[in-house]
């Protein structure tokens, strides 16, 4: 059972997919994985491509159902929640950052951040204030009215970081957030993300191929042979 100090609690998670080769019924990706992430803790998941890192993150976030096992998020068991309940939980408790900088193309930077707050139930005035403040915090105070086609890749990822934090989520799920960026912009995004997460005492579950980035987090776990081991 999860306690008040636990933000994420995975117990005996197993996940398989249809096999790609003839003769195999299922391809086992995760097997008996258990993981606890405390409130305010940052955890990096590393491992080879195809090892199941993104699958594990998606299960922890309730985006993908495990074959077996339980997922607790901030004291709520995800098993049995319907799609609407999960969507509400994600909007209010989670923030997401992916490798691709997903922005609504016809919306400005401000609108892209503001809409996440509106969906979670904030008033228009409150949503605007919080979105504006966060965009200033990530260095985009002069880009509020810019649409995605007028922003660089690094700037778009800053918008995504601001959007992920606008509802003060219990946890940020980040899947290769610097994977599409050059070295200079990757370093900027690392600093911004880790600084804001620490400042707000948020929890972070990060998937990355970058050992240097991973080493900056509180804890590093390697996914190998369908299970998690401490360290790199």
XYZ file of C-alpha atoms in Angstrom:
232
model
C 0.000 0.000 0.000
C 1.306 3.481 -0.887
C 1.766 6.038 1.886
C 1.651 9.836 2.019
C 5.353 10.118 1.204
C 4.966 8.210 -2.065
C 4.112 10.034 -5.279
C 4.420 7.019 -7.579
C 4.165 3.403 -6.503
C 4.430 0.583 -9.046
C 3.967 -2.972 -7.836
C 4.842 -6.108 -9.850
C 4.315 -4.471 -13.238
C 4.360 -6.809 -16.231
C 3.871 -5.774 -19.856
C 4.113 -7.665 -23.126
C 3.300 -6.951 -26.757
C 2.431 -9.162 -29.726
C 5.574 -10.882 -30.981
C 7.145 -9.716 -34.226
C 8.612 -13.117 -35.092
C 6.682 -16.220 -36.074
C 6.473 -18.822 -33.357
C 6.488 -16.379 -30.445
C 3.117 -15.560 -28.901
C 4.122 -12.481 -26.860
C 7.213 -10.325 -26.466
C 7.825 -9.631 -22.775
C 9.017 -6.036 -22.199
C 8.602 -5.532 -18.436
C 8.503 -8.318 -15.879
C 7.668 -7.935 -12.195
C 8.849 -4.334 -11.899
C 8.249 -2.489 -8.633
C 9.229 1.133 -8.072
C 8.516 3.820 -5.503
C 9.220 7.510 -6.124
C 8.851 9.826 -3.131
C 7.286 13.271 -3.298
C 9.902 15.798 -4.401
C 12.303 13.136 -5.692
C 13.761 13.136 -9.204
C 14.395 9.747 -10.815
C 16.069 8.986 -14.142
C 15.402 5.790 -16.083
C 18.198 4.825 -18.477
C 18.787 1.796 -20.682
C 19.308 0.675 -24.247
C 16.901 1.647 -27.012
C 13.973 -0.745 -27.016
C 14.469 -1.787 -23.400
C 11.022 -0.526 -22.390
C 11.838 2.810 -20.732
C 9.065 4.741 -22.462
C 6.643 1.865 -21.886
C 7.359 2.009 -18.150
C 6.844 5.778 -18.066
C 3.555 5.496 -19.967
C 2.307 2.849 -17.529
C 3.275 5.011 -14.541
C 1.339 7.913 -16.082
C -1.741 5.824 -16.808
C -1.320 6.203 -20.566
C -0.818 2.471 -21.039
C -2.349 -0.456 -19.170
C 0.003 -3.111 -17.732
C -0.768 -6.782 -18.241
C -0.607 -7.181 -14.470
C 0.433 -5.211 -11.410
C -0.809 -2.007 -9.802
C -0.065 1.688 -10.262
C -0.628 4.257 -7.505
C -0.253 7.950 -8.258
C -0.336 10.404 -5.358
C -2.408 7.923 -3.366
C -4.844 7.102 -6.180
C -4.975 3.596 -7.656
C -5.226 3.896 -11.444
C -6.705 0.430 -11.854
C -10.424 0.679 -12.440
C -10.488 4.382 -13.334
C -12.313 5.082 -16.579
C -10.824 7.236 -19.353
C -12.526 10.403 -18.111
C -11.278 9.914 -14.558
C -7.749 9.291 -15.811
C -7.901 12.402 -17.989
C -8.943 14.518 -14.999
C -6.162 13.016 -12.884
C -3.579 13.708 -15.597
C -4.760 17.299 -16.027
C -4.577 18.077 -12.311
C -1.747 15.882 -11.038
C 0.654 15.339 -13.949
C 2.773 17.313 -16.371
C 4.235 15.865 -19.566
C 7.321 16.663 -21.622
C 8.173 14.552 -24.661
C 11.039 14.478 -27.138
C 8.939 16.218 -29.769
C 7.819 19.699 -28.735
C 4.068 19.249 -29.097
C 2.363 22.630 -29.456
C -1.019 23.538 -30.908
C 0.109 25.070 -34.194
C -2.428 27.902 -34.423
C -2.090 28.877 -30.760
C 0.418 31.337 -29.338
C 2.956 30.354 -26.702
C 0.721 31.932 -24.058
C -2.374 30.112 -25.314
C -0.527 26.778 -25.417
C 0.325 27.073 -21.730
C -2.928 28.716 -20.686
C -5.125 25.986 -22.180
C -3.654 23.360 -19.851
C -4.704 25.461 -16.852
C -8.185 26.015 -18.274
C -8.670 22.280 -18.836
C -7.707 21.662 -15.201
C -10.399 24.092 -14.029
C -8.598 27.417 -13.554
C -10.444 30.634 -14.318
C -9.342 32.487 -17.490
C -7.723 35.231 -15.421
C -5.845 32.801 -13.189
C -4.778 30.702 -16.185
C -3.427 33.759 -17.985
C -1.521 34.952 -14.926
C 0.090 31.597 -14.235
C 0.941 30.941 -17.881
C 2.467 34.388 -18.301
C 4.540 34.015 -15.140
C 5.926 30.644 -16.196
C 6.773 31.801 -19.707
C 8.727 34.667 -18.183
C 10.472 32.152 -15.900
C 11.637 30.092 -18.894
C 12.875 33.172 -20.726
C 10.016 33.644 -23.181
C 8.515 36.831 -21.823
C 9.047 38.484 -25.211
C 7.544 35.541 -27.129
C 4.084 35.294 -25.562
C 2.263 36.050 -28.823
C 4.481 33.870 -31.040
C 3.031 30.723 -32.631
C 5.117 27.552 -32.910
C 6.352 28.321 -36.435
C 7.999 31.487 -35.092
C 9.825 29.696 -32.280
C 13.034 27.681 -32.399
C 13.154 24.061 -31.256
C 14.637 25.090 -27.934
C 12.004 27.788 -27.453
C 9.186 25.354 -28.226
C 10.527 22.970 -25.611
C 10.557 25.835 -23.097
C 6.861 26.368 -23.830
C 6.264 22.675 -23.160
C 8.120 22.908 -19.832
C 5.989 25.895 -18.823
C 2.833 24.029 -19.827
C 3.860 20.950 -17.842
C 4.210 23.040 -14.677
C 1.273 25.430 -14.990
C -1.044 23.343 -12.784
C 1.582 22.703 -10.085
C 1.433 18.952 -10.758
C 2.487 16.324 -8.261
C 4.754 14.780 -10.886
C 6.380 15.590 -14.215
C 6.827 12.737 -16.694
C 9.614 13.591 -19.147
C 10.518 11.278 -22.042
C 13.787 12.308 -23.734
C 13.021 16.040 -23.327
C 16.366 17.074 -24.867
C 16.556 14.323 -27.497
C 15.806 16.587 -30.483
C 17.980 19.511 -29.384
C 21.565 20.503 -30.087
C 24.072 20.427 -27.237
C 23.711 24.107 -26.334
C 19.916 24.077 -26.215
C 19.882 20.706 -24.456
C 21.995 22.154 -21.643
C 19.633 25.134 -21.319
C 16.568 22.873 -21.150
C 18.228 20.606 -18.568
C 18.969 23.568 -16.318
C 15.488 25.047 -16.703
C 13.669 21.790 -16.078
C 15.695 20.683 -13.068
C 15.720 24.178 -11.581
C 11.955 24.653 -11.828
C 11.199 21.132 -10.582
C 13.377 21.704 -7.521
C 11.995 25.193 -6.924
C 8.424 23.875 -6.906
C 9.286 20.676 -5.013
C 7.739 18.642 -7.820
C 8.474 14.989 -8.501
C 10.226 14.063 -11.746
C 10.329 10.756 -13.622
C 12.724 11.156 -16.543
C 13.619 8.806 -19.394
C 16.902 9.657 -21.097
C 19.810 8.203 -23.070
C 22.078 10.943 -21.707
C 24.133 9.681 -18.725
C 25.283 13.198 -17.843
C 21.687 14.423 -17.637
C 20.643 11.352 -15.644
C 23.456 11.841 -13.133
C 22.028 15.226 -12.116
C 18.887 13.615 -10.691
C 18.459 12.245 -7.175
C 18.336 8.648 -8.314
C 19.268 6.705 -11.455
C 17.801 3.326 -12.435
C 18.724 1.165 -15.416
C 16.110 -0.877 -17.248
C 17.772 -4.059 -18.468
C 16.512 -7.570 -19.177
C 12.928 -6.489 -18.393
C 13.724 -5.304 -14.856
C 15.091 -2.267 -12.988
C 18.458 -2.098 -11.246
C 19.926 0.764 -9.221
C 22.586 2.906 -10.888
C 23.867 3.177 -14.443
